[in-house]
């Protein structure tokens, strides 16, 4: 006899009495099978319930719940002897987790309906995970505006607080129902419908065996995080219920902190950040021009102080300034420059030659690193590298 599924009748039932009907196994782990259960077993993309089974004074945690092909629900308990076959037990379902998955699941139905309405996008599959929920839809791409529109439509139905019905219609009733998707089973088809009774228009009807809210307002809120291309389809990420509320509130805290840093209101963060970005770019450009001017002046001074044919040798305080001076000196006819910048840990060095010079910069640097360690390389015209600290650059270059 398959296990009687109490959650089908009442998804809000969190405590129940039952009898142990068998000991079983699932994935080689020992399980307890009951004659009836309010625990939802993992199925249809929805995670299993958690909670506890009590036998007299003893309480055993329910770590996982699975269902087999015969319809037997297996409860995987924490370590210890399983309650005896025939024993009376009482079950307690983790209410917060159940309510969350009810919200996620009902939210998923509404989101699939909304994506169909807004973008004619059929849901191929969905997954309600421990930390993330997704709906894969049969379109190659979806505009952000369509996602926002679908999200708004879902939240509108949530606000309307419509009744959610779950039942097993007979064949005639089933044939007349405009199901959003075809059932995966041939008989005993359970339908979950949002609206559609007592003069309320039917919003969505689909075959489903999961746990759902009994009214749409219990979802609380649904937020669509975004969409990405996935195997020729589009994967939409969403959140709902207490999880969405927690995520959104956490994001508000971060947004407020960012706004405080930028000295603006939370809604002005994007323009304030954009201004900051433009300021940084302008500053970077100004600094670059300044460095070039300083480098040009420094290069002229070095050339004047160190007449040809000797190499132009210098130790500078800044790596970027050193590179800029090297670039200036590469235009000096017949000269080559051996520059270093001391950053405390060692020497960053650049060797560069001007037109008409036959000095081999790469060979020179290679010889230095061979003799003293460090690394670097380049071409005959220009080479760059690092040497260990404690070396005297003037001695190395004039010795
Ligand atoms: Zn469902």
mmCIF file of C-alpha atoms and ligand atoms in Angstrom:
data_model
loop_
_atom_site.group_PDB
_atom_site.id
_atom_site.type_symbol
_atom_site.label_atom_id
_atom_site.label_comp_id
_atom_site.label_asym_id
_atom_site.label_seq_id
_atom_site.Cartn_x
_atom_site.Cartn_y
_atom_site.Cartn_z
ATOM 1 C CA UNK A 1 0.000 0.000 0.000
ATOM 2 C CA UNK A 2 1.447 3.394 -0.945
ATOM 3 C CA UNK A 3 1.877 5.869 1.921
ATOM 4 C CA UNK A 4 -1.127 8.176 2.431
ATOM 5 C CA UNK A 5 0.071 11.696 1.629
ATOM 6 C CA UNK A 6 -1.469 14.019 4.215
ATOM 7 C CA UNK A 7 0.154 17.130 2.683
ATOM 8 C CA UNK A 8 -1.990 16.654 -0.422
ATOM 9 C CA UNK A 9 -5.097 17.328 1.650
ATOM 10 C CA UNK A 10 -3.665 20.073 3.824
ATOM 11 C CA UNK A 11 -0.283 21.698 3.146
ATOM 12 C CA UNK A 12 -0.561 23.582 6.459
ATOM 13 C CA UNK A 13 -0.734 20.344 8.503
ATOM 14 C CA UNK A 14 2.547 20.241 10.424
ATOM 15 C CA UNK A 15 1.834 17.607 13.103
ATOM 16 C CA UNK A 16 0.331 14.154 12.598
ATOM 17 C CA UNK A 17 0.061 10.684 14.093
ATOM 18 C CA UNK A 18 1.040 7.578 12.174
ATOM 19 C CA UNK A 19 2.118 3.983 12.501
ATOM 20 C CA UNK A 20 5.435 2.509 11.346
ATOM 21 C CA UNK A 21 4.470 0.144 8.512
ATOM 22 C CA UNK A 22 7.949 -1.036 7.476
ATOM 23 C CA UNK A 23 11.685 -0.565 7.673
ATOM 24 C CA UNK A 24 13.220 0.122 4.273
ATOM 25 C CA UNK A 25 16.321 1.445 2.535
ATOM 26 C CA UNK A 26 16.995 4.318 0.188
ATOM 27 C CA UNK A 27 20.415 4.739 -1.448
ATOM 28 C CA UNK A 28 21.608 2.036 0.970
ATOM 29 C CA UNK A 29 20.538 4.109 3.972
ATOM 30 C CA UNK A 30 18.020 2.706 6.471
ATOM 31 C CA UNK A 31 14.583 4.314 6.354
ATOM 32 C CA UNK A 32 11.289 4.212 8.180
ATOM 33 C CA UNK A 33 8.045 3.885 6.216
ATOM 34 C CA UNK A 34 4.793 5.112 7.805
ATOM 35 C CA UNK A 35 1.191 4.321 6.893
ATOM 36 C CA UNK A 36 0.608 8.053 6.404
ATOM 37 C CA UNK A 37 2.816 11.140 6.450
ATOM 38 C CA UNK A 38 2.717 14.918 6.279
ATOM 39 C CA UNK A 39 6.407 14.986 5.243
ATOM 40 C CA UNK A 40 6.902 16.007 1.620
ATOM 41 C CA UNK A 41 9.446 13.737 -0.128
ATOM 42 C CA UNK A 42 11.851 15.297 -2.639
ATOM 43 C CA UNK A 43 10.144 15.260 -6.034
ATOM 44 C CA UNK A 44 9.287 17.410 -9.023
ATOM 45 C CA UNK A 45 12.162 19.821 -8.405
ATOM 46 C CA UNK A 46 11.070 20.535 -4.803
ATOM 47 C CA UNK A 47 13.297 19.709 -1.817
ATOM 48 C CA UNK A 48 12.068 17.359 0.926
ATOM 49 C CA UNK A 49 10.703 18.463 4.279
ATOM 50 C CA UNK A 50 12.673 18.206 7.508
ATOM 51 C CA UNK A 51 11.427 17.769 11.072
ATOM 52 C CA UNK A 52 11.161 15.044 13.710
ATOM 53 C CA UNK A 53 9.424 11.771 14.539
ATOM 54 C CA UNK A 54 8.513 11.141 18.176
ATOM 55 C CA UNK A 55 8.087 7.711 19.681
ATOM 56 C CA UNK A 56 6.971 8.143 23.269
ATOM 57 C CA UNK A 57 9.610 10.359 24.885
ATOM 58 C CA UNK A 58 12.205 9.706 22.196
ATOM 59 C CA UNK A 59 12.566 12.215 19.376
ATOM 60 C CA UNK A 60 14.414 11.353 16.183
ATOM 61 C CA UNK A 61 15.321 13.989 13.603
ATOM 62 C CA UNK A 62 14.082 13.489 10.046
ATOM 63 C CA UNK A 63 17.140 14.285 7.875
ATOM 64 C CA UNK A 64 15.639 13.526 4.468
ATOM 65 C CA UNK A 65 12.450 12.196 2.913
ATOM 66 C CA UNK A 66 12.323 10.253 -0.359
ATOM 67 C CA UNK A 67 9.627 8.394 -2.272
ATOM 68 C CA UNK A 68 10.082 5.142 -4.216
ATOM 69 C CA UNK A 69 8.364 3.900 -7.377
ATOM 70 C CA UNK A 70 5.731 2.032 -5.345
ATOM 71 C CA UNK A 71 4.686 5.277 -3.676
ATOM 72 C CA UNK A 72 6.225 4.432 -0.294
ATOM 73 C CA UNK A 73 7.583 7.493 1.507
ATOM 74 C CA UNK A 74 10.949 6.809 3.180
ATOM 75 C CA UNK A 75 11.935 8.858 6.242
ATOM 76 C CA UNK A 76 15.709 8.962 6.801
ATOM 77 C CA UNK A 77 16.361 9.466 10.511
ATOM 78 C CA UNK A 78 19.417 10.475 12.506
ATOM 79 C CA UNK A 79 21.553 7.740 14.085
ATOM 80 C CA UNK A 80 19.960 5.265 16.487
ATOM 81 C CA UNK A 81 17.623 2.296 16.409
ATOM 82 C CA UNK A 82 14.562 2.916 14.204
ATOM 83 C CA UNK A 83 11.125 2.843 15.844
ATOM 84 C CA UNK A 84 9.725 -0.715 15.672
ATOM 85 C CA UNK A 85 7.333 -1.775 12.921
ATOM 86 C CA UNK A 86 3.824 -1.258 14.273
ATOM 87 C CA UNK A 87 4.920 1.498 16.692
ATOM 88 C CA UNK A 88 2.779 4.610 16.983
ATOM 89 C CA UNK A 89 4.724 7.748 16.125
ATOM 90 C CA UNK A 90 3.897 11.424 15.890
ATOM 91 C CA UNK A 91 5.517 13.611 13.244
ATOM 92 C CA UNK A 92 6.439 17.277 13.417
ATOM 93 C CA UNK A 93 7.256 19.009 10.126
ATOM 94 C CA UNK A 94 9.684 21.965 10.154
ATOM 95 C CA UNK A 95 7.106 24.721 9.598
ATOM 96 C CA UNK A 96 9.425 27.512 8.462
ATOM 97 C CA UNK A 97 10.982 25.300 5.789
ATOM 98 C CA UNK A 98 7.571 24.015 4.647
ATOM 99 C CA UNK A 99 6.157 27.551 4.405
ATOM 100 C CA UNK A 100 9.205 28.662 2.434
ATOM 101 C CA UNK A 101 8.876 25.851 -0.111
ATOM 102 C CA UNK A 102 5.107 26.433 -0.362
ATOM 103 C CA UNK A 103 5.863 30.068 -1.239
ATOM 104 C CA UNK A 104 8.657 29.171 -3.666
ATOM 105 C CA UNK A 105 6.520 26.531 -5.381
ATOM 106 C CA UNK A 106 3.378 28.656 -5.712
ATOM 107 C CA UNK A 107 5.589 31.557 -6.791
ATOM 108 C CA UNK A 108 7.101 29.319 -9.479
ATOM 109 C CA UNK A 109 3.633 28.453 -10.848
ATOM 110 C CA UNK A 110 2.784 32.168 -11.042
ATOM 111 C CA UNK A 111 6.145 33.063 -12.587
ATOM 112 C CA UNK A 112 5.772 30.340 -15.257
ATOM 113 C CA UNK A 113 2.284 31.689 -15.982
ATOM 114 C CA UNK A 114 3.586 35.277 -16.142
ATOM 115 C CA UNK A 115 6.503 34.386 -18.468
ATOM 116 C CA UNK A 116 4.020 32.662 -20.770
ATOM 117 C CA UNK A 117 1.723 35.698 -20.694
ATOM 118 C CA UNK A 118 4.431 38.344 -21.103
ATOM 119 C CA UNK A 119 6.891 36.593 -23.457
ATOM 120 C CA UNK A 120 5.059 33.475 -24.735
ATOM 121 C CA UNK A 121 7.807 31.529 -23.007
ATOM 122 C CA UNK A 122 6.915 27.969 -21.992
ATOM 123 C CA UNK A 123 8.519 26.555 -18.861
ATOM 124 C CA UNK A 124 10.665 23.525 -19.753
ATOM 125 C CA UNK A 125 11.721 22.735 -16.181
ATOM 126 C CA UNK A 126 12.073 24.328 -12.779
ATOM 127 C CA UNK A 127 14.153 23.769 -9.666
ATOM 128 C CA UNK A 128 13.481 24.914 -6.115
ATOM 129 C CA UNK A 129 16.862 24.559 -4.457
ATOM 130 C CA UNK A 130 18.190 24.952 -0.932
ATOM 131 C CA UNK A 131 19.615 28.357 -1.819
ATOM 132 C CA UNK A 132 18.492 29.227 -5.363
ATOM 133 C CA UNK A 133 15.422 28.724 -7.561
ATOM 134 C CA UNK A 134 15.324 28.672 -11.342
ATOM 135 C CA UNK A 135 12.840 28.331 -14.183
ATOM 136 C CA UNK A 136 14.169 27.266 -17.610
ATOM 137 C CA UNK A 137 12.058 28.711 -20.400
ATOM 138 C CA UNK A 138 11.933 27.749 -24.079
ATOM 139 C CA UNK A 139 13.223 31.018 -25.557
ATOM 140 C CA UNK A 140 16.848 31.791 -26.510
ATOM 141 C CA UNK A 141 16.826 35.205 -24.785
ATOM 142 C CA UNK A 142 14.564 37.474 -22.762
ATOM 143 C CA UNK A 143 14.692 41.265 -22.384
ATOM 144 C CA UNK A 144 15.146 42.676 -18.905
ATOM 145 C CA UNK A 145 11.917 44.642 -19.363
ATOM 146 C CA UNK A 146 10.024 41.351 -19.915
ATOM 147 C CA UNK A 147 11.479 39.954 -16.676
ATOM 148 C CA UNK A 148 10.364 43.062 -14.758
ATOM 149 C CA UNK A 149 6.919 42.841 -16.358
ATOM 150 C CA UNK A 150 6.562 39.165 -15.395
ATOM 151 C CA UNK A 151 7.723 39.941 -11.841
ATOM 152 C CA UNK A 152 5.152 42.756 -11.565
ATOM 153 C CA UNK A 153 2.388 40.462 -12.837
ATOM 154 C CA UNK A 154 3.246 37.804 -10.221
ATOM 155 C CA UNK A 155 3.274 40.336 -7.390
ATOM 156 C CA UNK A 156 -0.056 41.714 -8.575
ATOM 157 C CA UNK A 157 -1.632 38.247 -8.235
ATOM 158 C CA UNK A 158 0.038 37.876 -4.807
ATOM 159 C CA UNK A 159 -1.586 41.143 -3.696
ATOM 160 C CA UNK A 160 -4.982 39.980 -4.975
ATOM 161 C CA UNK A 161 -4.846 37.176 -2.369
ATOM 162 C CA UNK A 162 -6.511 34.600 -4.632
ATOM 163 C CA UNK A 163 -7.391 31.121 -3.377
ATOM 164 C CA UNK A 164 -5.146 28.258 -4.521
ATOM 165 C CA UNK A 165 -6.966 24.958 -5.070
ATOM 166 C CA UNK A 166 -5.364 21.526 -5.242
ATOM 167 C CA UNK A 167 -7.491 18.483 -6.076
ATOM 168 C CA UNK A 168 -7.841 15.323 -8.149
ATOM 169 C CA UNK A 169 -10.383 16.122 -10.884
ATOM 170 C CA UNK A 170 -12.260 13.324 -12.657
ATOM 171 C CA UNK A 171 -11.553 12.644 -16.323
ATOM 172 C CA UNK A 172 -14.287 14.956 -17.630
ATOM 173 C CA UNK A 173 -13.322 17.856 -15.391
ATOM 174 C CA UNK A 174 -9.663 17.351 -16.274
ATOM 175 C CA UNK A 175 -10.380 17.417 -20.014
ATOM 176 C CA UNK A 176 -12.153 20.772 -19.623
ATOM 177 C CA UNK A 177 -9.300 22.404 -17.655
ATOM 178 C CA UNK A 178 -6.905 24.672 -19.617
ATOM 179 C CA UNK A 179 -3.740 23.147 -18.132
ATOM 180 C CA UNK A 180 -0.555 25.206 -18.663
ATOM 181 C CA UNK A 181 1.466 22.016 -19.208
ATOM 182 C CA UNK A 182 0.729 18.361 -19.899
ATOM 183 C CA UNK A 183 0.667 15.961 -16.927
ATOM 184 C CA UNK A 184 3.725 13.715 -16.429
ATOM 185 C CA UNK A 185 1.554 10.831 -15.175
ATOM 186 C CA UNK A 186 -1.352 9.094 -16.934
ATOM 187 C CA UNK A 187 -3.809 8.740 -14.055
ATOM 188 C CA UNK A 188 -4.517 10.088 -10.583
ATOM 189 C CA UNK A 189 -3.619 13.565 -11.837
ATOM 190 C CA UNK A 190 -3.548 16.283 -9.208
ATOM 191 C CA UNK A 191 -4.225 19.819 -10.396
ATOM 192 C CA UNK A 192 -3.172 23.046 -8.696
ATOM 193 C CA UNK A 193 -5.260 26.014 -9.788
ATOM 194 C CA UNK A 194 -4.898 29.661 -8.838
ATOM 195 C CA UNK A 195 -8.294 31.368 -8.940
ATOM 196 C CA UNK A 196 -11.017 29.838 -11.103
ATOM 197 C CA UNK A 197 -13.740 29.434 -8.494
ATOM 198 C CA UNK A 198 -16.490 31.566 -6.926
ATOM 199 C CA UNK A 199 -16.515 34.029 -9.813
ATOM 200 C CA UNK A 200 -12.736 34.590 -9.662
ATOM 201 C CA UNK A 201 -11.071 34.191 -13.089
ATOM 202 C CA UNK A 202 -8.688 31.250 -13.455
ATOM 203 C CA UNK A 203 -5.097 32.544 -13.483
ATOM 204 C CA UNK A 204 -3.181 29.276 -13.834
ATOM 205 C CA UNK A 205 -3.884 25.556 -13.700
ATOM 206 C CA UNK A 206 -1.170 22.949 -13.865
ATOM 207 C CA UNK A 207 -0.699 19.320 -12.838
ATOM 208 C CA UNK A 208 1.484 19.180 -9.717
ATOM 209 C CA UNK A 209 2.053 16.998 -6.657
ATOM 210 C CA UNK A 210 3.941 19.575 -4.546
ATOM 211 C CA UNK A 211 3.012 21.652 -1.535
ATOM 212 C CA UNK A 212 1.553 25.080 -2.301
ATOM 213 C CA UNK A 213 0.164 28.060 -0.435
ATOM 214 C CA UNK A 214 -3.593 28.015 0.069
ATOM 215 C CA UNK A 215 -3.837 31.694 -0.878
ATOM 216 C CA UNK A 216 -1.488 33.743 -3.088
ATOM 217 C CA UNK A 217 -0.862 36.398 -0.387
ATOM 218 C CA UNK A 218 0.997 33.711 1.620
ATOM 219 C CA UNK A 219 3.780 33.956 -1.009
ATOM 220 C CA UNK A 220 4.474 37.435 0.355
ATOM 221 C CA UNK A 221 6.721 38.610 -2.448
ATOM 222 C CA UNK A 222 8.493 37.226 -5.511
ATOM 223 C CA UNK A 223 11.664 38.764 -6.897
ATOM 224 C CA UNK A 224 13.354 37.898 -10.192
ATOM 225 C CA UNK A 225 17.129 38.105 -9.807
ATOM 226 C CA UNK A 226 17.951 37.844 -13.513
ATOM 227 C CA UNK A 227 18.231 35.578 -16.540
ATOM 228 C CA UNK A 228 21.070 33.871 -18.394
ATOM 229 C CA UNK A 229 21.403 31.766 -21.524
ATOM 230 C CA UNK A 230 21.400 28.050 -20.697
ATOM 231 C CA UNK A 231 21.662 25.215 -23.242
ATOM 232 C CA UNK A 232 19.687 27.070 -25.902
ATOM 233 C CA UNK A 233 17.092 28.133 -23.366
ATOM 234 C CA UNK A 234 16.872 30.960 -20.847
ATOM 235 C CA UNK A 235 17.340 30.269 -17.138
ATOM 236 C CA UNK A 236 15.431 32.713 -14.930
ATOM 237 C CA UNK A 237 16.515 32.960 -11.278
ATOM 238 C CA UNK A 238 13.942 33.966 -8.713
ATOM 239 C CA UNK A 239 13.195 34.000 -5.017
ATOM 240 C CA UNK A 240 9.967 34.160 -3.035
ATOM 241 C CA UNK A 241 8.509 34.105 0.471
ATOM 242 C CA UNK A 242 10.706 34.513 3.543
ATOM 243 C CA UNK A 243 13.847 33.865 1.485
ATOM 244 C CA UNK A 244 13.102 36.730 -0.927
ATOM 245 C CA UNK A 245 12.243 39.022 2.000
ATOM 246 C CA UNK A 246 15.562 38.193 3.725
ATOM 247 C CA UNK A 247 17.569 38.697 0.515
ATOM 248 C CA UNK A 248 15.853 41.982 -0.330
ATOM 249 C CA UNK A 249 16.277 43.351 3.212
ATOM 250 C CA UNK A 250 19.961 42.334 3.225
ATOM 251 C CA UNK A 251 20.392 44.133 -0.090
ATOM 252 C CA UNK A 252 18.716 47.247 1.341
ATOM 253 C CA UNK A 253 21.229 47.283 4.210
ATOM 254 C CA UNK A 254 24.092 47.095 1.701
ATOM 255 C CA UNK A 255 22.533 49.763 -0.505
ATOM 256 C CA UNK A 256 22.148 52.108 2.482
ATOM 257 C CA UNK A 257 25.787 51.555 3.457
ATOM 258 C CA UNK A 258 26.868 52.303 -0.113
ATOM 259 C CA UNK A 259 24.660 55.418 -0.191
ATOM 260 C CA UNK A 260 26.238 56.628 3.074
ATOM 261 C CA UNK A 261 29.704 56.168 1.542
ATOM 262 C CA UNK A 262 28.633 58.183 -1.494
ATOM 263 C CA UNK A 263 26.797 60.806 0.637
ATOM 264 C CA UNK A 264 23.547 60.356 -1.256
ATOM 265 C CA UNK A 265 20.150 58.687 -0.903
ATOM 266 C CA UNK A 266 19.776 54.936 -1.701
ATOM 267 C CA UNK A 267 17.947 55.734 -4.951
ATOM 268 C CA UNK A 268 20.745 58.071 -6.083
ATOM 269 C CA UNK A 269 23.522 55.476 -5.767
ATOM 270 C CA UNK A 270 23.702 54.721 -9.506
ATOM 271 C CA UNK A 271 24.150 58.369 -10.684
ATOM 272 C CA UNK A 272 26.497 59.066 -7.740
ATOM 273 C CA UNK A 273 28.606 56.042 -8.615
ATOM 274 C CA UNK A 274 28.603 57.029 -12.286
ATOM 275 C CA UNK A 275 29.887 60.504 -11.362
ATOM 276 C CA UNK A 276 32.580 58.927 -9.181
ATOM 277 C CA UNK A 277 33.645 56.705 -12.061
ATOM 278 C CA UNK A 278 33.885 59.685 -14.430
ATOM 279 C CA UNK A 279 35.879 61.644 -11.806
ATOM 280 C CA UNK A 280 38.333 58.759 -11.431
ATOM 281 C CA UNK A 281 38.779 58.483 -15.222
ATOM 282 C CA UNK A 282 39.391 62.243 -15.507
ATOM 283 C CA UNK A 283 41.874 62.098 -12.622
ATOM 284 C CA UNK A 284 43.667 59.163 -14.237
ATOM 285 C CA UNK A 285 43.922 61.031 -17.543
ATOM 286 C CA UNK A 286 45.224 64.168 -15.744
ATOM 287 C CA UNK A 287 47.813 62.095 -13.867
ATOM 288 C CA UNK A 288 48.934 60.446 -17.104
ATOM 289 C CA UNK A 289 49.498 63.828 -18.765
ATOM 290 C CA UNK A 290 51.329 65.105 -15.683
ATOM 291 C CA UNK A 291 53.602 62.060 -15.600
ATOM 292 C CA UNK A 292 54.390 62.558 -19.318
ATOM 293 C CA UNK A 293 55.329 66.212 -18.725
ATOM 294 C CA UNK A 294 57.520 65.340 -15.728
ATOM 295 C CA UNK A 295 59.077 62.463 -17.709
ATOM 296 C CA UNK A 296 59.903 64.732 -20.669
ATOM 297 C CA UNK A 297 61.630 67.259 -18.383
ATOM 298 C CA UNK A 298 63.473 64.520 -16.450
ATOM 299 C CA UNK A 299 64.595 62.848 -19.692
ATOM 300 C CA UNK A 300 66.073 66.136 -20.998
ATOM 301 C CA UNK A 301 67.928 66.696 -17.698
ATOM 302 C CA UNK A 302 69.341 63.139 -17.744
ATOM 303 C CA UNK A 303 70.531 63.511 -21.350
ATOM 304 C CA UNK A 304 72.196 66.843 -20.574
ATOM 305 C CA UNK A 305 73.908 65.506 -17.415
ATOM 306 C CA UNK A 306 75.169 62.269 -19.017
ATOM 307 C CA UNK A 307 76.725 63.038 -22.417
ATOM 308 C CA UNK A 308 77.032 60.453 -25.210
ATOM 309 C CA UNK A 309 78.281 57.820 -25.729
ATOM 310 C CA UNK A 310 77.797 56.753 -22.056
ATOM 311 C CA UNK A 311 74.467 55.089 -21.253
ATOM 312 C CA UNK A 312 71.868 57.159 -19.429
ATOM 313 C CA UNK A 313 71.646 55.627 -15.951
ATOM 314 C CA UNK A 314 69.183 56.609 -13.218
ATOM 315 C CA UNK A 315 67.397 55.224 -10.141
ATOM 316 C CA UNK A 316 63.898 56.638 -9.730
ATOM 317 C CA UNK A 317 61.346 56.522 -6.948
ATOM 318 C CA UNK A 318 58.371 55.392 -9.052
ATOM 319 C CA UNK A 319 57.895 52.547 -11.541
ATOM 320 C CA UNK A 320 55.371 54.404 -13.737
ATOM 321 C CA UNK A 321 57.589 57.498 -13.921
ATOM 322 C CA UNK A 322 60.526 55.238 -14.831
ATOM 323 C CA UNK A 323 58.554 53.704 -17.727
ATOM 324 C CA UNK A 324 57.478 57.157 -18.937
ATOM 325 C CA UNK A 325 61.099 58.413 -18.893
ATOM 326 C CA UNK A 326 62.206 55.263 -20.739
ATOM 327 C CA UNK A 327 59.559 55.971 -23.403
ATOM 328 C CA UNK A 328 60.926 59.529 -23.789
ATOM 329 C CA UNK A 329 64.540 58.309 -24.034
ATOM 330 C CA UNK A 330 63.638 55.765 -26.737
ATOM 331 C CA UNK A 331 63.299 58.730 -29.111
ATOM 332 C CA UNK A 332 66.870 59.976 -28.425
ATOM 333 C CA UNK A 333 69.141 59.229 -31.380
ATOM 334 C CA UNK A 334 72.012 56.846 -30.665
ATOM 335 C CA UNK A 335 71.497 56.571 -26.885
ATOM 336 C CA UNK A 336 70.433 53.774 -24.578
ATOM 337 C CA UNK A 337 69.007 54.118 -21.086
ATOM 338 C CA UNK A 338 69.312 51.806 -18.078
ATOM 339 C CA UNK A 339 66.695 52.817 -15.531
ATOM 340 C CA UNK A 340 65.634 51.343 -12.199
ATOM 341 C CA UNK A 341 62.947 52.061 -9.634
ATOM 342 C CA UNK A 342 63.510 50.920 -6.059
ATOM 343 C CA UNK A 343 60.242 49.774 -4.470
ATOM 344 C CA UNK A 344 61.785 48.531 -1.222
ATOM 345 C CA UNK A 345 61.622 44.818 -2.149
ATOM 346 C CA UNK A 346 64.000 45.121 -5.060
ATOM 347 C CA UNK A 347 64.711 46.904 -8.300
ATOM 348 C CA UNK A 348 62.210 47.183 -11.110
ATOM 349 C CA UNK A 349 64.360 47.839 -14.168
ATOM 350 C CA UNK A 350 63.825 49.016 -17.752
ATOM 351 C CA UNK A 351 66.482 49.035 -20.451
ATOM 352 C CA UNK A 352 65.587 50.944 -23.628
ATOM 353 C CA UNK A 353 67.477 52.163 -26.690
ATOM 354 C CA UNK A 354 66.922 54.971 -29.164
ATOM 355 C CA UNK A 355 67.202 54.873 -32.967
ATOM 356 C CA UNK A 356 70.716 54.219 -34.230
ATOM 357 C CA UNK A 357 71.830 52.449 -31.050
ATOM 358 C CA UNK A 358 72.927 48.829 -31.377
ATOM 359 C CA UNK A 359 72.804 48.085 -27.628
ATOM 360 C CA UNK A 360 70.960 44.774 -26.962
ATOM 361 C CA UNK A 361 68.634 45.508 -24.007
ATOM 362 C CA UNK A 362 67.298 41.922 -23.730
ATOM 363 C CA UNK A 363 70.804 40.418 -23.694
ATOM 364 C CA UNK A 364 71.942 42.939 -21.054
ATOM 365 C CA UNK A 365 69.013 42.155 -18.763
ATOM 366 C CA UNK A 366 69.416 38.419 -19.308
ATOM 367 C CA UNK A 367 73.051 38.671 -18.189
ATOM 368 C CA UNK A 368 72.046 40.661 -15.071
ATOM 369 C CA UNK A 369 69.359 38.152 -14.004
ATOM 370 C CA UNK A 370 71.723 35.254 -14.676
ATOM 371 C CA UNK A 371 74.341 36.824 -12.418
ATOM 372 C CA UNK A 372 72.099 38.196 -9.621
ATOM 373 C CA UNK A 373 68.750 36.372 -9.809
ATOM 374 C CA UNK A 374 65.402 38.011 -10.557
ATOM 375 C CA UNK A 375 63.458 37.742 -13.794
ATOM 376 C CA UNK A 376 62.611 39.651 -16.922
ATOM 377 C CA UNK A 377 62.936 39.798 -20.652
ATOM 378 C CA UNK A 378 62.030 41.676 -23.787
ATOM 379 C CA UNK A 379 63.458 42.649 -27.149
ATOM 380 C CA UNK A 380 66.773 44.222 -28.191
ATOM 381 C CA UNK A 381 64.984 47.628 -28.293
ATOM 382 C CA UNK A 382 63.414 47.371 -24.829
ATOM 383 C CA UNK A 383 63.505 44.934 -21.903
ATOM 384 C CA UNK A 384 61.954 45.016 -18.456
ATOM 385 C CA UNK A 385 62.335 42.955 -15.299
ATOM 386 C CA UNK A 386 62.975 42.703 -11.573
ATOM 387 C CA UNK A 387 66.206 42.264 -9.649
ATOM 388 C CA UNK A 388 66.617 41.357 -5.980
ATOM 389 C CA UNK A 389 67.023 44.117 -3.350
ATOM 390 C CA UNK A 390 70.403 45.276 -2.062
ATOM 391 C CA UNK A 391 72.014 45.745 -5.507
ATOM 392 C CA UNK A 392 73.737 48.982 -6.539
ATOM 393 C CA UNK A 393 72.273 49.900 -9.946
ATOM 394 C CA UNK A 394 75.045 52.368 -10.808
ATOM 395 C CA UNK A 395 77.716 49.719 -10.170
ATOM 396 C CA UNK A 396 75.802 47.120 -12.200
ATOM 397 C CA UNK A 397 75.417 49.413 -15.189
ATOM 398 C CA UNK A 398 78.875 51.008 -15.250
ATOM 399 C CA UNK A 399 80.929 48.053 -14.086
HETATM 400 ZN ZN1 LIG B 1 3.453 22.945 -7.935
#
